PDB file of C-alpha atoms in Angstrom:
ATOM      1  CA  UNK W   1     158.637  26.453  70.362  1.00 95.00           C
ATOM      2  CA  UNK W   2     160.951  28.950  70.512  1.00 97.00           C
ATOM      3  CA  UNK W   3     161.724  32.644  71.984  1.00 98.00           C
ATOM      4  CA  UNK W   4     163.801  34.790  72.084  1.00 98.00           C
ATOM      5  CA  UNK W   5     164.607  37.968  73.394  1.00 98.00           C
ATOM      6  CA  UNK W   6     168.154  40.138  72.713  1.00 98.00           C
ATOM      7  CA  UNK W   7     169.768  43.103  71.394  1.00 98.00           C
ATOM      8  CA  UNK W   8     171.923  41.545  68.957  1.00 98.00           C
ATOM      9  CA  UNK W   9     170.622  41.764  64.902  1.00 98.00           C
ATOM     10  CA  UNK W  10     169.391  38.126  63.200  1.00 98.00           C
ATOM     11  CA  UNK W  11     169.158  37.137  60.075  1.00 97.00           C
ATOM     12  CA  UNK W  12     165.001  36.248  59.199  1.00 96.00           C
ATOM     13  CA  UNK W  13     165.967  34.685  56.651  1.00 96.00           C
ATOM     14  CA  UNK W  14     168.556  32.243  57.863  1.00 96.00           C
ATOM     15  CA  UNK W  15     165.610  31.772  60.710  1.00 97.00           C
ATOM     16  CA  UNK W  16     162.795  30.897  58.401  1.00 96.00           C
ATOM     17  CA  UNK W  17     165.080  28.516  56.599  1.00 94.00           C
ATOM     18  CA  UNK W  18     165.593  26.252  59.344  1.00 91.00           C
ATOM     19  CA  UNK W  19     162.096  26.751  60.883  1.00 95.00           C
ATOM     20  CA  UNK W  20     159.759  23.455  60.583  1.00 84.00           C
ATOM     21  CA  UNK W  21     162.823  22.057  58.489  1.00 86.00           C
ATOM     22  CA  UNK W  22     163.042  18.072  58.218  1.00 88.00           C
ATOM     23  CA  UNK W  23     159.590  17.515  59.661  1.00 91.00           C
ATOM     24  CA  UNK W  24     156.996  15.524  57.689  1.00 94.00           C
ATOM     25  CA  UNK W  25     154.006  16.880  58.874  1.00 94.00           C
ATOM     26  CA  UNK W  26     154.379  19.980  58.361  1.00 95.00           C
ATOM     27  CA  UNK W  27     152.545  21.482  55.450  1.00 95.00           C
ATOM     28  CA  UNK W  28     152.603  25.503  55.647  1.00 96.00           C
ATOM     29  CA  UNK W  29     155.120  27.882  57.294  1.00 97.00           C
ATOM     30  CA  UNK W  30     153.384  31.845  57.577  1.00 98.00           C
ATOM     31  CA  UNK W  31     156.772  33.924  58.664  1.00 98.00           C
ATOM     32  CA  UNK W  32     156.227  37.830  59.672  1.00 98.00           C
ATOM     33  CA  UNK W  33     159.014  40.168  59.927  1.00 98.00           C
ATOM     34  CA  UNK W  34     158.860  43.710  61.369  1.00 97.00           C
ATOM     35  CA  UNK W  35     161.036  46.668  60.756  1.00 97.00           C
ATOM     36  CA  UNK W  36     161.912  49.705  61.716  1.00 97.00           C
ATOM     37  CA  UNK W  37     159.982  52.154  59.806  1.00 94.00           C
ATOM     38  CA  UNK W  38     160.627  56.330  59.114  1.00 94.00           C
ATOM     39  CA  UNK W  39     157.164  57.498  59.219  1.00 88.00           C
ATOM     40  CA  UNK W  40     158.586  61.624  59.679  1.00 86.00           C
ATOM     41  CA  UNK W  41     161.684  61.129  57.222  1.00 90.00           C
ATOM     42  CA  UNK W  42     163.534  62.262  60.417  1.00 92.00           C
ATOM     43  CA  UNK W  43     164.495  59.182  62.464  1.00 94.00           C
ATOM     44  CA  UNK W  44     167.785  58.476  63.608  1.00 95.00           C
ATOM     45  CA  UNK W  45     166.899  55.676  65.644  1.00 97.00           C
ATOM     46  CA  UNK W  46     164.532  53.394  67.499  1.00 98.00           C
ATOM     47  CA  UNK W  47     165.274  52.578  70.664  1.00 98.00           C
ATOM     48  CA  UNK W  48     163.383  49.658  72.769  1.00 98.00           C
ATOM     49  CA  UNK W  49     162.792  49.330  76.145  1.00 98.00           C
ATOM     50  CA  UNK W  50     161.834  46.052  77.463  1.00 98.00           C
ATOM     51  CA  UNK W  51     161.184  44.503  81.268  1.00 98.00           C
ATOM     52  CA  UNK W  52     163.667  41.751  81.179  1.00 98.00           C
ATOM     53  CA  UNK W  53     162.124  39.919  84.309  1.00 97.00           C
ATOM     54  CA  UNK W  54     159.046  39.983  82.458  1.00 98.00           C
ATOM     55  CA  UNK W  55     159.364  39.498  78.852  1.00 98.00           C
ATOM     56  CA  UNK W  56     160.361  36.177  77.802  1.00 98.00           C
ATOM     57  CA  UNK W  57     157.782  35.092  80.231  1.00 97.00           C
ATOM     58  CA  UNK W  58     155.151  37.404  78.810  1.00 98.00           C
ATOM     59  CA  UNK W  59     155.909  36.336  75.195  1.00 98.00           C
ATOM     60  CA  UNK W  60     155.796  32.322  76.383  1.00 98.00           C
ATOM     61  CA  UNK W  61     152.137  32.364  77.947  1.00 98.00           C
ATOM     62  CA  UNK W  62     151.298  34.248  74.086  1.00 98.00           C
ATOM     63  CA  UNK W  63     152.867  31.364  72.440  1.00 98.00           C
ATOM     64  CA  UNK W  64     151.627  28.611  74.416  1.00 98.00           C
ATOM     65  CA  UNK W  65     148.386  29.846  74.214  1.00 98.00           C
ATOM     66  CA  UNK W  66     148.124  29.997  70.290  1.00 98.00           C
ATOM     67  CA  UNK W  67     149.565  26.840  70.218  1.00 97.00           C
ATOM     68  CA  UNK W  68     146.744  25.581  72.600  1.00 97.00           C
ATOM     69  CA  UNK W  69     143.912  27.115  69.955  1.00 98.00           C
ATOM     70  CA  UNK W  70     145.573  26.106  66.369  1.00 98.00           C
ATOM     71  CA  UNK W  71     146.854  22.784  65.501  1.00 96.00           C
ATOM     72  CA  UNK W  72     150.956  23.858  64.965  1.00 97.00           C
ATOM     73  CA  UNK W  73     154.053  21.718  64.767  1.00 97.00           C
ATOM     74  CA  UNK W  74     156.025  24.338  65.971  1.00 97.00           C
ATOM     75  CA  UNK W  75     156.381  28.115  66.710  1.00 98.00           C
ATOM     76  CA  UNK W  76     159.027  30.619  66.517  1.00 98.00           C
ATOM     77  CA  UNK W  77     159.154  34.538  68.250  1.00 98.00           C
ATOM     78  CA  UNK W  78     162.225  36.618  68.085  1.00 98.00           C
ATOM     79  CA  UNK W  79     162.259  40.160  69.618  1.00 98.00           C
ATOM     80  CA  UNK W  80     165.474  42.565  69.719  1.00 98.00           C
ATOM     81  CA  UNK W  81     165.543  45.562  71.921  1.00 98.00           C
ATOM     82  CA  UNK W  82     168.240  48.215  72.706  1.00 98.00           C
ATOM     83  CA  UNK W  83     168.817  51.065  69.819  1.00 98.00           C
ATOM     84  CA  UNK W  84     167.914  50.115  66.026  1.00 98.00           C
ATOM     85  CA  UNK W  85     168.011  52.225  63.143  1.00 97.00           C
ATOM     86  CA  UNK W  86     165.448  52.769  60.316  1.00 97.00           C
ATOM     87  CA  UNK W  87     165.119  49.521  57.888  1.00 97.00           C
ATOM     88  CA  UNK W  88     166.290  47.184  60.908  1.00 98.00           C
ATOM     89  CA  UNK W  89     164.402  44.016  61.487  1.00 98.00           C
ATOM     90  CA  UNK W  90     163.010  44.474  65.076  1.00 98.00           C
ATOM     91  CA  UNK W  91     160.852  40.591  65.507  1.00 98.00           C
ATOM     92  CA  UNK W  92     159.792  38.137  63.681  1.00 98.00           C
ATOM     93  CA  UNK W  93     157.165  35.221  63.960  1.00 98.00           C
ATOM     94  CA  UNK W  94     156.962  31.690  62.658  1.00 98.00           C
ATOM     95  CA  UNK W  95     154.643  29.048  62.324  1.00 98.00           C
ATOM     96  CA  UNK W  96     154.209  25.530  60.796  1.00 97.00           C
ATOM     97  CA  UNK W  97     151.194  23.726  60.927  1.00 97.00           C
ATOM     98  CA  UNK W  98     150.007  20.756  58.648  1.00 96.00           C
ATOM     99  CA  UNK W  99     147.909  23.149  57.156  1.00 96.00           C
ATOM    100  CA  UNK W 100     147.894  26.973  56.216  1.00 97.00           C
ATOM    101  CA  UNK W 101     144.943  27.952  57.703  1.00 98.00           C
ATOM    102  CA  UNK W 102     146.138  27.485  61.537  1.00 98.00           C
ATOM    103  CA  UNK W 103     149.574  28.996  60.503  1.00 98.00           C
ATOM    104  CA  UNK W 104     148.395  32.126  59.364  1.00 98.00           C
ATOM    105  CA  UNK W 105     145.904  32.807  61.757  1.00 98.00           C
ATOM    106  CA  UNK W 106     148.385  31.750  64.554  1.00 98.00           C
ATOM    107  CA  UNK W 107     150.640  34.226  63.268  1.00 98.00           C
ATOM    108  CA  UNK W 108     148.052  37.019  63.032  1.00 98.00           C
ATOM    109  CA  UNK W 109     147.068  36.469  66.636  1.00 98.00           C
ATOM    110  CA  UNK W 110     151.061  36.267  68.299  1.00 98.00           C
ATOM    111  CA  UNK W 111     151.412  39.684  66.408  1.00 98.00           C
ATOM    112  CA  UNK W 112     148.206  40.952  67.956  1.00 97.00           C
ATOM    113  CA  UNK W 113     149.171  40.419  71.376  1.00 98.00           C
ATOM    114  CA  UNK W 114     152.934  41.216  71.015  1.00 98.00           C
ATOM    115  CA  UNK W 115     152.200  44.788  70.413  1.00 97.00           C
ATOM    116  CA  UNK W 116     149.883  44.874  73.364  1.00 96.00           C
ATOM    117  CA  UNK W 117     150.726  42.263  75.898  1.00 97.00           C
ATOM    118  CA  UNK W 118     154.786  42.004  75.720  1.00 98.00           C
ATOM    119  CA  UNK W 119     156.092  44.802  77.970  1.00 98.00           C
ATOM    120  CA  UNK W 120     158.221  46.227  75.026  1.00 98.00           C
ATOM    121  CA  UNK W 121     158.294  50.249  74.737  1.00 98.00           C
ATOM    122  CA  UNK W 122     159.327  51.884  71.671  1.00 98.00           C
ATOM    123  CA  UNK W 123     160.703  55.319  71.556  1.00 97.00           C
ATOM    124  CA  UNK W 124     161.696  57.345  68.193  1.00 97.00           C
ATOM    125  CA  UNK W 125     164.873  59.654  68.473  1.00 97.00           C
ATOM    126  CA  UNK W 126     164.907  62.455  66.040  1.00 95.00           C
ATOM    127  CA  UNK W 127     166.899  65.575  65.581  1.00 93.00           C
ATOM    128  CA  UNK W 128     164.303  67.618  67.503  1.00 90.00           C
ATOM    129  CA  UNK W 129     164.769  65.225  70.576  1.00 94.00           C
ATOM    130  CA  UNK W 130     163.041  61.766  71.575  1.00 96.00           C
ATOM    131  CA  UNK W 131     159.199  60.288  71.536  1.00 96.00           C
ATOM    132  CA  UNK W 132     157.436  57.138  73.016  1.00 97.00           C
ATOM    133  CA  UNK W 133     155.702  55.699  70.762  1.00 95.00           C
ATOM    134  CA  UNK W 134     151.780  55.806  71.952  1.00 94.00           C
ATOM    135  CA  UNK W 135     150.057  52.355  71.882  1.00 94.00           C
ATOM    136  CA  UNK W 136     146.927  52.995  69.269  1.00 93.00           C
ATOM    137  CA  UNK W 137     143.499  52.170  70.289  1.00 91.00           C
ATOM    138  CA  UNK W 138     143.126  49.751  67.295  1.00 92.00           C
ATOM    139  CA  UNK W 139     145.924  47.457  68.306  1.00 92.00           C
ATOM    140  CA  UNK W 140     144.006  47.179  71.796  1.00 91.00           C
ATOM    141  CA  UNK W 141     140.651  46.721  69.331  1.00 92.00           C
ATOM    142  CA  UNK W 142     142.031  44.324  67.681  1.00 92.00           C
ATOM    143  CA  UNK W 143     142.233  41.843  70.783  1.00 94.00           C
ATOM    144  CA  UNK W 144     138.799  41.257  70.860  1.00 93.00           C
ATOM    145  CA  UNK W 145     138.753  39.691  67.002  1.00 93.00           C
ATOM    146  CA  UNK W 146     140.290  36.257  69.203  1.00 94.00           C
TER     147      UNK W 146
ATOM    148  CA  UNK B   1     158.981  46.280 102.147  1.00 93.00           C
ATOM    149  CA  UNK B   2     157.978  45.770  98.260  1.00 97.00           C
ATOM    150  CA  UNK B   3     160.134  46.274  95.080  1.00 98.00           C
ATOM    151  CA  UNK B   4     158.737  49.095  92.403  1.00 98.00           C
ATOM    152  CA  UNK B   5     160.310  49.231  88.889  1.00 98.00           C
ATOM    153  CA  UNK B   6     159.319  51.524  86.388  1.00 98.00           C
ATOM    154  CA  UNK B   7     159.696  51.953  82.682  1.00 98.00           C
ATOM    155  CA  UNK B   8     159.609  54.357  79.952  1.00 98.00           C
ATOM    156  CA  UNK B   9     157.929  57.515  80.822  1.00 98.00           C
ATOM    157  CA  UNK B  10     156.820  56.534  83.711  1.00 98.00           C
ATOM    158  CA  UNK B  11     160.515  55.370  84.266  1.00 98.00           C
ATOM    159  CA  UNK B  12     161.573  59.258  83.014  1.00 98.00           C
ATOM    160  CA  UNK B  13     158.824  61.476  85.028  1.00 97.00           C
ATOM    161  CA  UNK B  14     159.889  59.610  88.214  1.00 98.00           C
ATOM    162  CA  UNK B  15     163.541  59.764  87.735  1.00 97.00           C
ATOM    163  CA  UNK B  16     164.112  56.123  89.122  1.00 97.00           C
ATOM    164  CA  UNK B  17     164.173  52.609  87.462  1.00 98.00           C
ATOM    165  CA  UNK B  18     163.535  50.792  90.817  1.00 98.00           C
ATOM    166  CA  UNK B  19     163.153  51.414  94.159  1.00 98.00           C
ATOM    167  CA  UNK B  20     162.141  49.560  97.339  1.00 98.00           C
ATOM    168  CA  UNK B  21     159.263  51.406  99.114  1.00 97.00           C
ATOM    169  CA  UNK B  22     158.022  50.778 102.844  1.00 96.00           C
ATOM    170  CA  UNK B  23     153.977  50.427 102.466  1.00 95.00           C
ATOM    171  CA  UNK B  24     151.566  48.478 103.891  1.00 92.00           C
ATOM    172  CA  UNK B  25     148.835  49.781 100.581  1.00 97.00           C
ATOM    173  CA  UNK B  26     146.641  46.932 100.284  1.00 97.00           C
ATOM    174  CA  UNK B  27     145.891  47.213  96.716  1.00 98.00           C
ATOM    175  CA  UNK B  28     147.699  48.610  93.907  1.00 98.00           C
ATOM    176  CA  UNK B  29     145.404  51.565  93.826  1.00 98.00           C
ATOM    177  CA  UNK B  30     146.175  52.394  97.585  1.00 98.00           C
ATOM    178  CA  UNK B  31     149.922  52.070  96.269  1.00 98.00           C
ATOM    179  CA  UNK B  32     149.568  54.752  93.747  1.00 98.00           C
ATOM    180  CA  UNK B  33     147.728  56.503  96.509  1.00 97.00           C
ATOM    181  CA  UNK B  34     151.149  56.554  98.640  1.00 97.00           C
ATOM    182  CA  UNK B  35     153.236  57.246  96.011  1.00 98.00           C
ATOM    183  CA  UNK B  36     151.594  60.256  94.328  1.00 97.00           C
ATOM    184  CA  UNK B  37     151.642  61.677  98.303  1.00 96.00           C
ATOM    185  CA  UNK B  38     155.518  61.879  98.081  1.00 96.00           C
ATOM    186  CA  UNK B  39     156.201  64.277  95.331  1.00 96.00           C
ATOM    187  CA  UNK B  40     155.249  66.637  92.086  1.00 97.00           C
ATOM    188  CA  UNK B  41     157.098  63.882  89.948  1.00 97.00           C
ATOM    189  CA  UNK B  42     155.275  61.056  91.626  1.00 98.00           C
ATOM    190  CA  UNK B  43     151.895  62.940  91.256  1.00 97.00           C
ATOM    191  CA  UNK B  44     152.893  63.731  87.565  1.00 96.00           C
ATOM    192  CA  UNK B  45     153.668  60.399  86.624  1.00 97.00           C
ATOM    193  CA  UNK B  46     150.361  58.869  88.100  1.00 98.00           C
ATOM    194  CA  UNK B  47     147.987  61.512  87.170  1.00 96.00           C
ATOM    195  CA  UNK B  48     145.940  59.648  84.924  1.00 95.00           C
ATOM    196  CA  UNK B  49     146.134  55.979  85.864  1.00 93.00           C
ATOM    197  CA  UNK B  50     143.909  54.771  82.941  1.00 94.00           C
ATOM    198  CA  UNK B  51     147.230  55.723  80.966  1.00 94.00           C
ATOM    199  CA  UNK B  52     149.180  52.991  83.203  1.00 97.00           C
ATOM    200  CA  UNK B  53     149.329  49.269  83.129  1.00 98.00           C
ATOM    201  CA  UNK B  54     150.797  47.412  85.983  1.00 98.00           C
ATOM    202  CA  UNK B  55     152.212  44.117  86.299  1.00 98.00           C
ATOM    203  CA  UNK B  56     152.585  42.374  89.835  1.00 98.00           C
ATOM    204  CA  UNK B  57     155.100  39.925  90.111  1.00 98.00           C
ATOM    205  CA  UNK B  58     155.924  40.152  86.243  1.00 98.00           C
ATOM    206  CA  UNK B  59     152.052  39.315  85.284  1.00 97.00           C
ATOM    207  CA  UNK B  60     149.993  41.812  83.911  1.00 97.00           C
ATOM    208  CA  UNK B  61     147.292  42.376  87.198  1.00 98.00           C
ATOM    209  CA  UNK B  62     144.452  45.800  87.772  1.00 97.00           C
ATOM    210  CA  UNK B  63     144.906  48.524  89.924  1.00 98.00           C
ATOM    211  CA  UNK B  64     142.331  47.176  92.483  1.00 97.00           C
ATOM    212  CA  UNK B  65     143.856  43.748  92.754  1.00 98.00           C
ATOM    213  CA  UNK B  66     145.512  43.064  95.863  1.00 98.00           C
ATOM    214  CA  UNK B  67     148.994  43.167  97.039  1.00 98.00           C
ATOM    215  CA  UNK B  68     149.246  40.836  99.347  1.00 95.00           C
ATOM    216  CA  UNK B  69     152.458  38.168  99.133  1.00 95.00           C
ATOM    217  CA  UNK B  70     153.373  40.466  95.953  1.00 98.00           C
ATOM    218  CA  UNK B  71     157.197  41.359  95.825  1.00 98.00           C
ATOM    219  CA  UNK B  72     157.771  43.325  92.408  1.00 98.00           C
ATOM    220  CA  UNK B  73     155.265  45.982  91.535  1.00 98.00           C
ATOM    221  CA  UNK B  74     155.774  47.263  87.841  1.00 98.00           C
ATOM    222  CA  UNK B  75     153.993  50.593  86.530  1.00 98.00           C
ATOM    223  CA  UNK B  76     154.464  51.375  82.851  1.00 98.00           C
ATOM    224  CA  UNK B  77     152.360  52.836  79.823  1.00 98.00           C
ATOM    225  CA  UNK B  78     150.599  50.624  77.392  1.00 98.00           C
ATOM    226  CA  UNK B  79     153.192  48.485  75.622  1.00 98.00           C
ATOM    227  CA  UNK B  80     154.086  48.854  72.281  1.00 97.00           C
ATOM    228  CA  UNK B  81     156.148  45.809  70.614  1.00 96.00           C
ATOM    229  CA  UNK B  82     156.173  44.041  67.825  1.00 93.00           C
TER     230      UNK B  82
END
């Protein structure tokens, strides 16, 4: 397991390549990337707020806990904050499991809680001025699914 | 004496990041009690607590839990990552 939390850009790629690499029982990696995305046509940036005390911490209990309910070899969470512009990669998730089943639904459920249980803040700066981004009452629905 | 951070808007209305604050609140909610007392910009920021999450020594707790041994109160909107 791995996490990480920082401002500098990554490479998903490059991080999915050498995710569950050289392992022989692993028999499905599900990756998710997420990027910035220009819903108004008008961003000029993203910028992300995070509680460092709080954060890794936050995102470790997630992990540990959806490696406690699905059978995976390993997991993977990366999650930038600072200022990021439109098209930017913002996190990703990995997992590897023997089989696809667990690593899919492992992913679907770190992604869940992410956006509602890692103390991450988004904010979208425009030319008219600067927005939080409201949490939606669906990504708090769709907790209860697990 | 018990450290409170803040973040985003909550961070903004208040005008501080952190600050140490002399209370002997014995929940959160008596906390937010205190606080709103001080100021417009307290009262503004905590107007509507079921807009607020708080986390008490960096684990998300509720507003009646108690505060007893805590050091690091955190007040913040619902989070939005991934």
């Amino acid at each position: 397991m791995r996490i990480s939390v920082q401002e500098a850009p990554f490479d998903p790629g490059a991080e999915a390549a050498g995710f569950g690499a050289g392992r022989s029982d692993v028999g499905a990696v599900v990756t998710f990337a997420g990027l910035v995305r220009d819903d108004s046509g008008r961003m000029q940036a993203l910028e992300i707020e995070h509680y460092p005390a709080m954060t890794e911490r936050a995102i470790a209990a997630i992990t540990q806990e959806a490696m406690a309910r699905w059978t995976l070899a390993d997991a993977l969470v990366i999650h930038r904050y600072g200022r990021l512009t439109v098209g930017e990669t913002i996190m990703m998730v990995a997992t590897a499991a023997r089989h696809r089943a667990d690593a899919f639904a492992a992913a679907e459920f770190l992604m869940d809680y992410l956006k509602s249980r890692a103390p991450f803040w988004k904010k979208e700066i425009g030319p008219e001025g600067e927005s939080w981004v409201a949490a939606k009452d669906a990504d708090e629905a769709a907790l209860k699914r697990w | 004496m018990i450290d409170v951070v803040y973040f985003a808007w909550v961070r903004e209305r208040i005008g501080l990041a952190r600050e140490r604050v002399d209370s002997q609140a014995a929940t959160v909610a008596a906390l937010v009690d205190e606080l709103r007392a001080r100021e417009d910009r307290y009262a503004a920021a905590f107007a509507d607590i079921s807009a607020l999450r708080v986390a008490l020594d960096q684990e998300l707790a509720d507003f009646d839990a108690p505060l007893s041994g805590v050091r690091e109160v955190a007040f913040f909107p619902p989070m939005t990552g991934g």
